[in-house]
Coordinates of C-alpha atoms and ligand atoms in Angstrom, one line a residue:
M170 CA -153.8 -29.2 87.4
K171 CA -153.4 -26.7 90.0
H172 CA -156.5 -27.7 92.0
L173 CA -159.2 -30.3 92.4
I174 CA -162.3 -28.7 91.9
G175 CA -164.7 -30.9 90.4
M176 CA -164.7 -33.8 87.8
K177 CA -166.6 -31.1 85.5
E178 CA -163.6 -29.8 84.7
L179 CA -161.3 -33.1 84.4
S180 CA -161.1 -35.1 80.6
K181 CA -161.1 -38.3 80.6
E182 CA -157.0 -38.9 80.8
Q183 CA -156.4 -36.8 83.5
I184 CA -159.3 -39.3 85.5
E185 CA -157.2 -42.2 84.3
T186 CA -154.1 -40.8 85.5
L187 CA -155.0 -40.6 88.8
L188 CA -156.9 -43.7 88.8
A189 CA -154.1 -46.0 88.0
R190 CA -152.0 -43.8 90.3
A191 CA -154.3 -44.8 93.1
G192 CA -154.7 -47.9 92.1
E193 CA -151.1 -48.5 92.8
W194 CA -151.5 -47.2 96.1
A195 CA -154.7 -49.2 97.0
K196 CA -152.3 -52.4 96.1
K197 CA -150.0 -51.4 98.7
P198 CA -151.6 -50.2 101.8
K199 CA -149.2 -50.4 104.4
V200 CA -146.8 -48.2 102.2
Q201 CA -144.9 -45.0 103.6
G202 CA -144.2 -42.3 101.2
D203 CA -142.6 -39.7 101.6
S204 CA -143.3 -37.2 98.4
L205 CA -144.6 -34.7 100.9
S206 CA -142.6 -34.8 103.5
G207 CA -141.8 -31.6 105.3
R208 CA -145.1 -29.7 103.4
F209 CA -147.9 -28.3 105.1
V210 CA -151.6 -28.8 104.0
A211 CA -154.4 -27.9 106.3
N212 CA -158.1 -29.7 105.6
L213 CA -160.9 -27.0 106.6
F214 CA -164.5 -28.7 107.1
F215 CA -167.1 -26.3 107.5
E216 CA -169.6 -29.3 107.5
P217 CA -169.6 -32.2 109.0
S218 CA -167.7 -35.4 107.9
T219 CA -166.3 -38.8 109.2
R220 CA -164.9 -40.3 106.0
T221 CA -164.0 -37.5 103.7
R222 CA -161.8 -35.5 106.3
F223 CA -160.2 -38.5 108.1
S224 CA -159.2 -40.4 104.8
F225 CA -157.7 -37.2 103.7
E226 CA -155.7 -36.9 106.9
V227 CA -154.7 -40.5 106.5
A228 CA -153.5 -39.3 103.2
Q229 CA -151.9 -36.7 103.7
K230 CA -149.5 -38.6 106.5
R231 CA -149.0 -41.4 104.5
L232 CA -147.0 -39.0 102.2
G233 CA -145.2 -37.2 104.8
A234 CA -147.0 -34.2 105.0
H235 CA -147.6 -31.8 108.0
V236 CA -151.4 -32.0 108.8
L237 CA -153.4 -29.0 110.1
N238 CA -156.7 -29.4 110.9
F239 CA -158.6 -26.4 111.4
T240 CA -161.8 -26.4 113.4
A241 CA -164.1 -23.6 112.1
E242 CA -166.2 -23.0 115.4
A243 CA -162.7 -22.1 117.1
S244 CA -161.5 -20.4 113.9
S245 CA -161.7 -16.4 113.2
T246 CA -164.4 -17.0 110.6
T247 CA -166.5 -17.0 113.7
K248 CA -165.4 -13.6 113.7
G249 CA -166.5 -12.6 110.4
E250 CA -163.1 -13.3 108.9
T251 CA -163.6 -15.0 104.9
I252 CA -162.3 -17.9 103.4
Y253 CA -160.5 -16.2 101.5
D254 CA -158.7 -13.9 104.0
T255 CA -158.6 -17.7 105.8
L256 CA -157.0 -19.1 103.0
R257 CA -154.5 -16.0 102.3
T258 CA -153.6 -16.4 106.0
L259 CA -152.9 -19.7 106.2
E260 CA -150.6 -19.4 102.5
A261 CA -148.3 -16.9 104.0
M262 CA -147.5 -19.2 107.2
G263 CA -146.2 -21.5 103.9
V264 CA -149.3 -23.7 104.0
E265 CA -149.3 -25.3 100.3
A266 CA -152.7 -26.9 100.2
A267 CA -156.2 -26.8 101.4
V268 CA -158.8 -29.6 101.5
I269 CA -162.2 -27.7 101.8
R270 CA -165.6 -28.9 102.6
T271 CA -168.6 -26.1 102.2
K272 CA -172.3 -25.3 102.5
Q273 CA -171.9 -22.9 99.6
N274 CA -172.1 -24.1 96.1
G275 CA -169.5 -23.0 93.6
L276 CA -167.6 -21.5 96.3
F277 CA -164.4 -22.8 94.6
E278 CA -164.9 -20.3 91.5
E279 CA -164.3 -17.5 93.8
L280 CA -161.2 -18.3 94.8
T281 CA -159.0 -20.7 92.2
D282 CA -157.4 -17.5 90.7
K283 CA -156.8 -15.7 94.1
V284 CA -155.1 -18.1 96.0
G285 CA -151.8 -19.7 95.7
L286 CA -152.2 -22.6 97.5
H287 CA -153.7 -26.0 96.1
L288 CA -157.5 -26.3 96.7
V289 CA -159.3 -29.4 97.0
N290 CA -163.2 -30.3 96.9
A291 CA -164.2 -32.3 99.7
G292 CA -167.7 -31.3 98.8
D293 CA -169.6 -28.0 98.0
G294 CA -173.3 -27.9 98.5
T295 CA -175.3 -30.2 96.2
N296 CA -172.5 -29.3 93.5
E297 CA -169.5 -31.6 93.8
H298 CA -167.7 -34.4 95.9
P299 CA -164.8 -35.2 93.0
T300 CA -162.8 -37.2 95.2
Q301 CA -165.7 -39.4 96.7
C302 CA -166.4 -39.8 92.7
L303 CA -162.8 -41.1 91.7
L304 CA -162.6 -43.5 94.9
D305 CA -166.4 -45.0 93.5
L306 CA -164.4 -45.4 90.1
L307 CA -161.2 -46.9 91.3
T308 CA -163.8 -49.4 93.3
M309 CA -165.6 -50.0 90.2
Q310 CA -162.7 -50.5 88.2
Q311 CA -161.2 -53.0 90.6
Q312 CA -164.3 -54.9 90.5
F313 CA -164.6 -55.0 86.5
G314 CA -161.5 -54.5 85.4
R315 CA -163.0 -51.5 83.2
I316 CA -165.8 -49.0 83.6
A317 CA -166.7 -48.2 79.9
G318 CA -169.7 -50.6 79.5
L319 CA -171.0 -50.7 83.1
R320 CA -174.7 -49.9 83.5
V321 CA -174.5 -47.7 87.1
A322 CA -178.0 -47.0 88.8
I323 CA -177.5 -44.1 91.2
I324 CA -180.9 -44.1 93.4
G325 CA -182.4 -41.8 96.0
D326 CA -182.1 -38.4 97.0
L327 CA -180.9 -36.9 93.4
R328 CA -181.6 -33.4 94.4
H329 CA -179.0 -33.1 97.4
S330 CA -176.5 -35.2 96.4
R331 CA -172.7 -33.5 95.2
V332 CA -171.8 -37.3 94.5
L333 CA -174.3 -37.6 91.7
G334 CA -172.9 -34.1 90.7
S335 CA -169.8 -35.4 90.4
H336 CA -170.9 -38.9 88.3
L337 CA -173.0 -36.7 86.2
H338 CA -169.7 -35.6 84.5
A339 CA -167.5 -38.9 85.3
L340 CA -169.4 -41.7 84.6
P341 CA -170.3 -40.4 81.0
K342 CA -166.9 -39.1 80.1
L343 CA -165.4 -42.9 81.0
G344 CA -168.0 -45.0 78.8
A345 CA -170.3 -45.7 81.3
E346 CA -174.3 -45.9 81.1
L347 CA -175.4 -43.7 83.8
V348 CA -179.4 -44.6 85.2
L349 CA -181.5 -42.4 87.8
A350 CA -184.1 -43.5 89.8
G351 CA -185.4 -41.7 92.7
P352 CA -189.0 -39.3 94.2
P353 CA -189.9 -36.9 91.4
S354 CA -189.5 -34.7 94.5
M355 CA -185.8 -35.6 95.0
M356 CA -184.8 -35.3 91.3
R357 CA -182.5 -33.1 89.6
R358 CA -183.7 -30.6 87.3
A359 CA -183.8 -31.5 83.8
E360 CA -181.2 -29.1 82.6
E361 CA -178.9 -30.6 85.1
I362 CA -178.8 -33.8 83.3
P363 CA -176.6 -34.4 80.7
A364 CA -177.4 -36.0 77.5
G365 CA -177.3 -39.9 77.0
V366 CA -178.2 -39.9 80.9
R367 CA -181.7 -41.0 81.8
E368 CA -184.3 -41.7 84.2
M369 CA -185.5 -45.4 85.1
E370 CA -188.1 -47.1 87.4
I371 CA -186.6 -48.3 90.3
D372 CA -187.3 -52.0 89.8
E373 CA -185.8 -51.8 86.3
A374 CA -182.9 -49.8 87.4
V375 CA -181.7 -52.3 90.4
R376 CA -182.7 -55.4 87.8
T377 CA -180.7 -54.4 85.3
S378 CA -177.7 -52.5 86.7
D379 CA -174.1 -53.5 87.3
V380 CA -173.5 -50.9 89.7
V381 CA -176.4 -50.3 92.2
M382 CA -175.5 -47.4 94.4
M383 CA -177.7 -46.0 96.7
L384 CA -177.9 -42.2 98.3
R385 CA -178.7 -41.0 101.7
V386 CA -182.0 -39.5 102.1
Q387 CA -180.5 -35.9 103.5
L388 CA -182.7 -34.8 105.8
E389 CA -180.9 -32.2 106.8
R390 CA -181.3 -30.3 103.4
H391 CA -185.0 -31.2 103.2
E392 CA -187.8 -28.1 104.1
E393 CA -190.1 -30.5 104.8
S394 CA -190.5 -34.6 104.5
V395 CA -192.3 -36.1 101.6
F396 CA -192.7 -39.3 103.0
E397 CA -195.1 -40.2 106.1
S398 CA -192.1 -42.5 107.4
A399 CA -188.6 -43.9 106.9
E400 CA -190.2 -47.7 105.8
A401 CA -192.9 -45.7 103.2
Y402 CA -189.6 -44.4 101.8
H403 CA -187.8 -48.1 102.3
Q404 CA -190.3 -49.6 100.2
A405 CA -190.9 -46.9 97.4
Y406 CA -187.5 -46.2 96.8
G407 CA -184.8 -48.1 99.2
L408 CA -182.8 -51.2 98.6
T409 CA -185.2 -53.6 99.9
L410 CA -184.2 -57.3 100.8
E411 CA -186.7 -58.2 97.6
R412 CA -185.3 -55.8 95.3
A413 CA -181.6 -56.5 96.2
R414 CA -182.8 -60.5 95.5
S415 CA -183.6 -59.5 91.9
M416 CA -180.1 -58.0 91.0
K417 CA -178.2 -59.8 88.5
P418 CA -175.1 -61.9 88.8
G419 CA -171.9 -60.4 90.3
A420 CA -173.9 -57.2 90.3
V421 CA -172.3 -54.8 93.2
I422 CA -173.9 -52.3 95.9
M423 CA -172.3 -49.2 96.9
H424 CA -173.0 -46.3 99.1
P425 CA -171.0 -43.4 99.7
A426 CA -171.8 -42.9 103.1
P427 CA -173.0 -42.3 106.0
V428 CA -175.8 -44.8 105.6
N429 CA -179.1 -44.6 107.3
R430 CA -179.5 -47.9 107.3
S431 CA -183.1 -49.5 106.7
V432 CA -184.1 -46.3 104.9
E433 CA -182.3 -46.4 101.8
I434 CA -180.4 -49.3 102.0
H435 CA -181.6 -52.4 104.2
T436 CA -179.7 -52.8 107.1
D437 CA -178.3 -56.4 106.6
L438 CA -177.5 -55.2 102.8
V439 CA -174.7 -53.1 103.9
E440 CA -172.3 -55.4 105.0
C441 CA -173.4 -58.2 102.8
E442 CA -171.5 -60.3 100.1
Q443 CA -172.4 -58.1 97.0
S444 CA -171.5 -54.8 99.1
L445 CA -168.7 -52.8 98.5
I446 CA -169.4 -49.7 100.7
F447 CA -166.5 -50.4 102.8
T448 CA -163.9 -50.8 100.0
Q449 CA -165.1 -47.7 98.6
V450 CA -163.8 -46.6 102.3
T451 CA -160.6 -47.8 102.1
N452 CA -160.5 -46.7 98.2
G453 CA -160.5 -43.6 99.9
V454 CA -157.1 -42.8 101.0
A455 CA -155.6 -44.4 97.8
V456 CA -157.6 -41.7 95.6
R457 CA -156.6 -38.8 98.0
M458 CA -152.6 -39.7 98.3
A459 CA -152.9 -39.6 94.5
V460 CA -155.0 -36.4 94.3
L461 CA -152.1 -35.0 96.5
E462 CA -149.5 -35.8 94.9
Q463 CA -151.1 -34.8 91.1
L464 CA -151.6 -31.4 92.7
M465 CA -148.5 -31.0 95.2
E466 CA -145.9 -32.4 92.2
G467 CA -148.0 -32.1 89.0
R468 CA -145.2 -34.8 87.1
E469 CA -146.5 -38.2 86.6
N470 CA -142.0 -38.5 86.4
T471 CA -142.3 -37.5 90.2
W472 CA -144.9 -40.3 91.0
A473 CA -141.9 -42.8 88.8
S474 CA -139.0 -41.5 91.3
S475 CA -141.4 -41.8 94.6
L476 CA -142.2 -45.2 93.6
A477 CA -138.9 -46.3 93.0
T478 CA -138.2 -45.1 96.8
A479 CA -141.4 -46.3 98.5
N480 CA -139.8 -50.0 98.8
F481 CA -143.0 -51.7 96.8
Ligands
CP515 N1 -169.2 -39.9 101.6 C1 -168.4 -39.0 102.8 O1 -168.2 -37.7 101.9 O2 -168.5 -39.2 103.8 P1 -168.1 -38.3 104.9 O3 -169.4 -36.9 105.0 O4 -168.5 -38.8 106.0 O5 -167.2 -37.5 104.9

């Protein structure tokens, strides 16, 4: 594995290996590793981010890397320099990995064979967000002890969600049942939905699923509003208090965040007992540590030696 571009490219075994290593790091949140000691990594975010950007930086620092944060507005990309030339420039300086968030679907396909750096997709347009998907999977595995056999409902703005884009590949590979609910105007095209993944009416999806994952309404990607008001959306497709009361015993609420409180999820549910939303954020660091180690070390036996010296 040289790059992490999407869950589409990962095998079940590769996903499980990453989750196992991330699970180890998640158990030791205070432990400082040194497997990337003295090595340079860069974070290039061409779209806003809080969770992904900062948790990558925390992960990189916990592995001992030198971290460079690229500010798009203050870079030569504003003078027309391409991302390819930017990456070749960083590579020429000795930077070994680049974490990139971009508006452009499929940007990575153009770059992977052309640059020597390791590339990590931190979200590309409406295509994929693989590290968010991995941290969601780790959170489910911690909660239920398994992913196979779970029913996971992903609800909301399905058309614009790169998180869904990754889960469409990952959850079926791991043996989970994925059901989708949302407004028809926000549904994925039929050809994007793999066999075995099905649409379900929202009340049934909430009532019967082990994981109820709500998605943010991505107002910035909508050309026109299809709902009269936030309240109208909330009643039709949000996780209302009444819908949450119908959830199965033991079922959990997830959301990749940022959250539009009381639009896709009632504000009182964000931090309720069934909510794993902030656990997801915590797991983001462990997952990103595992991904960076895997790409930059590339050997499980390196993990073993790093574990041995990490003084767990
Ligand atoms: N979930 C997620 O990607 O959040 P940010 O946009 O804050 O990184």
